[in-house]
Every structure is written in structure tokens, then in C-alpha cells.
């Protein structure tokens, strides 16, 4: 079924207050409607991308989605409020579990799909029949007395050579060799986490921290006055070994543990 959506520039709204030009305004609207419908119904011109639209009903999930990943098998996976959406190019499948809701981030480690979700840690893996099965990691999180600890809202997951890291508001969770530990964050509500140059980097307001495997602690990596008051939102490694730091209203280049510069 062809759909036609009409939008009018802001400047056209000025015409509506002028009675003498109301006819001109109507003609413009009718013309735009006719032309837009004509373009939508026509075949996709050569050189332009073909776009398919999928509703929430098509997806079998929620209209809220966050992260998108492509696996080595070519399938697309989307972090969704109802689970993980899998798309093979023709069909959608919802990977769900009764404990899973609001999945904010996904990362593959081989054929394991790790998820960062509301109050839940774990991963999906196919069984011998090819069906996706969710494995909960929450039961591994206990105190010294063996009592289970609550898991907060997890918003980011990172696969690294030294294990899987999950980032919450108050804790960093480290899963390695069937052991799950949590480390108290020296700040609250981090957004950025990335494995760069052999370190797990964590971003706070104006400060960059790193996880030290030898001590299992989070230490200050960079504290620069130039970033004061700026919330770090993303890290990206550069080819020359430096790190691009994306903050609110600015970009920086981390060239060492103590020095930041503005990109040129």
C-alpha cells in the first residue's frame, strides 16, 4: 500500500494569516500533495536507496529500540524494549525472556549475544537445535555470605580480551571465567564505556576513568580542566593510537594519560 506524507515549510505558515493570498497557499499545498504522491508511487530512481518501513506489529516488539548490531552470519540484531529483534533480510524474530525488559545495548562475543538490560545481566546462545536460549548471570552475583545481590539498570555492555563488562549507574560489572564481580563507581550515572588501547575507559562529567585489572579498581585516567562541566558521551580510538573524546558541545583528542587537545 502506498503512503503519502505531506510536509509544509515553516515559511508557508505565514501565508495563512493573509486572506488575500489564501488561494495561492491552497494551490501550493495541493501541488505539493500531488507531486509527493507521484514520487512515492513511482519506482525507486536508479542510484537511490530503497527503504522498507516496518511497524511495531511487523517487528513483534516495542516501538522503542536502541542499539543495532550485525553478526558474522549477516543477520541484524536490535536492542528493543521487549527483547532482541533478529532480522534475516526477510523475517523478524523476537528473542525474549520473562526477566528481560528494556534492552539498551548488545554485543557479540563469537556466537554469544550479551545484553545490557533493566536489572538483568546475561547472554543469548543457540542450542543444538538452533534456538536462541537466554542464560542469566544474575545468580552469579553474591556477597561474602553467598546471598544474591540485586542488579541495577544496565545500560552498556563491552566485550574485551579480559572479560565482559556491564555498566550500570552505581557499579561496573565484570564477568570472566564464569565469575561475576561488581566494582563501585567513583561517580554516578556514567554514559560512556569503551575498550581502547588495552584499557576499559569510563566517562564522567569532565573526567575519564579506567579499570585496573591487577587491583580490580577504577582509577582516574584523565582529569582536564578543559573538560570541566562537559559530560563525556563517547570514546573512539584513532589510527595513530590517540583517542577521540566526544562530550557535550565539544570534541577532544586524548594524546596521553594527562593531556587533551582540541582536534584540528
Coordinates of C-alpha atoms in Angstrom, one line a residue, residues 8-237:
X8 CA 5.0 22.2 4.6
X9 CA 7.9 24.6 5.2
X10 CA 7.6 26.9 8.1
X11 CA 7.5 29.9 5.8
X12 CA 4.3 28.8 4.3
X13 CA 2.5 29.2 7.6
X14 CA 2.9 33.0 7.2
X15 CA 0.5 32.9 4.2
X16 CA -2.4 31.6 6.3
X17 CA -2.6 35.0 8.1
X18 CA -3.1 36.8 4.8
X19 CA -6.6 36.3 3.4
X20 CA -5.7 37.8 0.1
X21 CA -3.1 35.0 -0.5
X22 CA -5.2 32.1 0.8
X23 CA -5.8 30.8 -2.8
X24 CA -2.1 30.8 -3.5
X25 CA -1.4 28.9 -0.3
X26 CA -4.0 26.2 -1.2
X27 CA -2.6 25.8 -4.6
X28 CA 0.9 25.3 -3.2
X29 CA -0.4 22.7 -0.7
X30 CA -2.4 20.8 -3.5
X31 CA 0.7 20.9 -5.7
X32 CA 3.0 19.5 -3.0
X33 CA 0.5 16.8 -2.2
X34 CA 0.2 15.8 -5.9
X35 CA 3.9 15.8 -6.5
X36 CA 4.8 13.9 -3.3
X37 CA 2.3 11.2 -4.1
X38 CA 3.6 10.9 -7.6
X39 CA 7.1 10.4 -6.3
X40 CA 6.1 7.8 -3.7
X41 CA 4.2 5.7 -6.2
X42 CA 6.9 5.8 -8.7
X43 CA 9.7 3.2 -8.8
X44 CA 12.8 4.0 -6.8
X45 CA 15.1 6.0 -9.1
X46 CA 18.4 4.5 -10.1
X47 CA 21.1 5.3 -7.6
X48 CA 18.8 5.9 -4.7
X49 CA 18.4 3.5 -1.7
X50 CA 15.2 1.5 -1.4
X51 CA 13.6 1.9 2.0
X52 CA 11.2 -0.5 3.6
X53 CA 9.1 0.5 6.6
X54 CA 8.3 -1.9 9.4
X55 CA 5.7 -1.1 12.1
X56 CA 5.9 -2.4 15.7
X57 CA 3.4 -5.1 14.7
X58 CA 5.8 -6.3 12.0
X59 CA 8.7 -6.4 14.4
X60 CA 6.8 -8.3 17.1
X61 CA 8.4 -5.9 19.6
X62 CA 8.1 -2.5 21.0
X63 CA 8.4 0.8 19.1
X64 CA 11.4 1.6 21.4
X65 CA 14.8 0.4 20.2
X66 CA 18.4 1.4 21.0
X67 CA 21.5 -0.4 19.7
X68 CA 21.9 -2.2 16.3
X69 CA 24.5 -4.9 15.6
X70 CA 25.2 -7.2 12.7
X71 CA 26.5 -10.7 13.3
X72 CA 29.0 -12.5 11.2
X73 CA 26.1 -14.6 9.8
X74 CA 24.8 -11.4 8.2
X75 CA 21.7 -11.1 10.4
X76 CA 20.7 -7.8 12.1
X77 CA 20.1 -7.6 15.8
X78 CA 18.4 -4.7 17.6
X79 CA 18.2 -3.9 21.3
X80 CA 14.5 -3.4 22.0
X81 CA 12.2 -2.7 24.9
X82 CA 10.7 -6.2 24.6
X83 CA 13.8 -8.2 23.9
X84 CA 16.3 -8.5 21.0
X85 CA 15.0 -8.3 17.4
X86 CA 16.6 -10.5 14.8
X87 CA 16.2 -9.8 11.1
X88 CA 17.5 -12.2 8.4
X89 CA 16.6 -9.9 5.5
X90 CA 13.0 -11.3 5.2
X91 CA 11.7 -12.3 8.6
X92 CA 11.7 -10.8 12.1
X93 CA 12.1 -12.8 15.2
X94 CA 11.9 -11.6 18.9
X95 CA 14.5 -13.1 21.3
X96 CA 12.7 -12.7 24.6
X97 CA 12.8 -14.0 28.2
X98 CA 10.5 -13.4 31.1
X99 CA 13.2 -11.5 33.0
X100 CA 14.2 -9.3 30.1
X101 CA 12.8 -5.8 29.5
X102 CA 14.3 -2.6 28.1
X103 CA 17.5 -3.9 26.5
X104 CA 19.7 -0.9 26.0
X105 CA 22.8 -2.4 24.5
X106 CA 24.0 -5.6 22.8
X107 CA 27.4 -7.0 21.9
X108 CA 28.6 -10.3 20.3
X109 CA 31.4 -12.4 21.6
X110 CA 31.6 -15.1 19.0
X111 CA 28.2 -16.7 18.8
X112 CA 27.1 -15.3 22.3
X113 CA 25.0 -12.2 22.3
X114 CA 25.4 -10.3 25.5
X115 CA 22.7 -7.9 26.6
X116 CA 22.5 -4.9 28.9
X117 CA 19.0 -4.7 30.3
X118 CA 16.9 -3.3 33.1
X119 CA 18.1 -5.2 36.3
X120 CA 19.4 -8.1 34.2
X121 CA 22.8 -9.5 33.1
X122 CA 23.2 -12.3 30.6
X123 CA 23.6 -13.6 27.1
X124 CA 21.7 -15.4 24.3
X125 CA 23.3 -18.5 22.7
X126 CA 21.8 -21.0 20.2
X127 CA 21.2 -24.5 21.4
X128 CA 21.8 -27.7 19.4
X129 CA 18.5 -27.1 17.5
X130 CA 19.5 -23.6 16.5
X131 CA 17.1 -21.9 19.0
X132 CA 18.2 -18.9 21.0
X133 CA 18.4 -19.5 24.7
X134 CA 18.9 -16.8 27.3
X135 CA 21.5 -17.5 30.1
X136 CA 21.1 -15.4 33.2
X137 CA 24.2 -14.2 35.0
X138 CA 22.4 -12.5 38.0
X139 CA 22.7 -15.7 40.1
X140 CA 26.5 -15.4 40.0
X141 CA 26.4 -12.1 41.8
X142 CA 26.6 -12.8 45.5
X143 CA 28.1 -11.3 48.7
X144 CA 30.6 -12.9 51.0
X145 CA 27.8 -14.8 52.7
X146 CA 26.6 -16.3 49.4
X147 CA 23.5 -14.1 49.3
X148 CA 22.4 -12.9 45.9
X149 CA 22.8 -9.2 45.2
X150 CA 20.4 -7.0 43.3
X151 CA 21.3 -5.9 39.8
X152 CA 20.6 -2.3 38.8
X153 CA 19.6 -0.9 35.4
X154 CA 22.4 -1.8 33.0
X155 CA 22.8 0.5 30.0
X156 CA 26.0 -0.6 28.3
X157 CA 28.0 -3.8 27.7
X158 CA 31.5 -4.1 26.3
X159 CA 33.3 -7.3 25.1
X160 CA 37.0 -7.2 25.8
X161 CA 40.0 -9.6 25.9
X162 CA 39.9 -9.6 29.7
X163 CA 36.2 -10.3 30.0
X164 CA 32.7 -8.9 29.6
X165 CA 31.9 -5.5 31.2
X166 CA 28.4 -4.2 32.1
X167 CA 27.9 -0.6 33.1
X168 CA 25.2 0.5 35.5
X169 CA 24.5 3.7 37.3
X170 CA 26.4 2.8 40.5
X171 CA 28.6 -0.2 39.6
X172 CA 30.8 -1.7 36.9
X173 CA 30.2 -5.4 36.5
X174 CA 33.0 -7.7 35.3
X175 CA 32.2 -11.3 34.0
X176 CA 35.2 -13.6 33.3
X177 CA 35.8 -17.3 33.6
X178 CA 32.3 -18.0 35.0
X179 CA 32.8 -15.4 37.8
X180 CA 30.8 -12.2 38.1
X181 CA 32.1 -9.3 40.2
X182 CA 30.9 -5.7 40.6
X183 CA 33.1 -2.6 41.3
X184 CA 31.7 0.5 42.9
X185 CA 31.9 3.5 40.6
X186 CA 33.7 6.6 42.0
X187 CA 30.9 8.7 40.4
X188 CA 27.3 8.3 39.3
X189 CA 25.5 7.8 36.0
X190 CA 28.3 7.2 33.6
X191 CA 27.3 7.1 29.9
X192 CA 30.5 6.2 28.0
X193 CA 32.4 2.9 28.2
X194 CA 34.9 1.7 25.6
X195 CA 37.8 -0.7 25.3
X196 CA 40.6 1.4 23.9
X197 CA 44.4 0.8 23.9
X198 CA 44.2 -2.1 26.3
X199 CA 42.0 -0.3 28.8
X200 CA 38.3 -0.1 29.7
X201 CA 37.7 3.6 29.7
X202 CA 34.7 5.1 31.6
X203 CA 33.5 8.7 31.1
X204 CA 32.1 11.0 33.7
X205 CA 31.5 14.8 33.8
X206 CA 34.9 16.2 32.9
X207 CA 36.8 13.1 33.9
X208 CA 38.0 9.9 32.3
X209 CA 38.5 6.8 34.4
X210 CA 39.9 3.4 33.6
X211 CA 39.5 -0.1 35.1
X212 CA 42.7 -1.6 36.5
X213 CA 42.6 -5.5 36.3
X214 CA 45.5 -6.0 38.7
X215 CA 43.7 -4.3 41.6
X216 CA 40.1 -4.6 40.3
X217 CA 39.6 -0.9 40.9
X218 CA 38.6 2.1 38.9
X219 CA 41.2 4.8 38.9
X220 CA 41.4 8.3 37.4
X221 CA 42.7 8.3 33.8
X222 CA 42.4 11.9 32.8
X223 CA 41.2 14.9 34.7
X224 CA 41.4 18.0 32.5
X225 CA 40.1 21.5 33.3
X226 CA 39.3 22.0 29.6
X227 CA 36.5 19.3 30.0
X228 CA 35.1 20.7 33.2
X229 CA 31.3 20.7 33.2
X230 CA 31.2 18.6 29.9
X231 CA 29.5 15.2 30.0
X232 CA 31.6 12.6 28.2
X233 CA 29.3 10.7 25.8
X234 CA 31.5 8.6 23.6
X235 CA 35.1 7.4 23.1
X236 CA 36.6 6.3 19.7
X237 CA 40.1 5.0 19.0

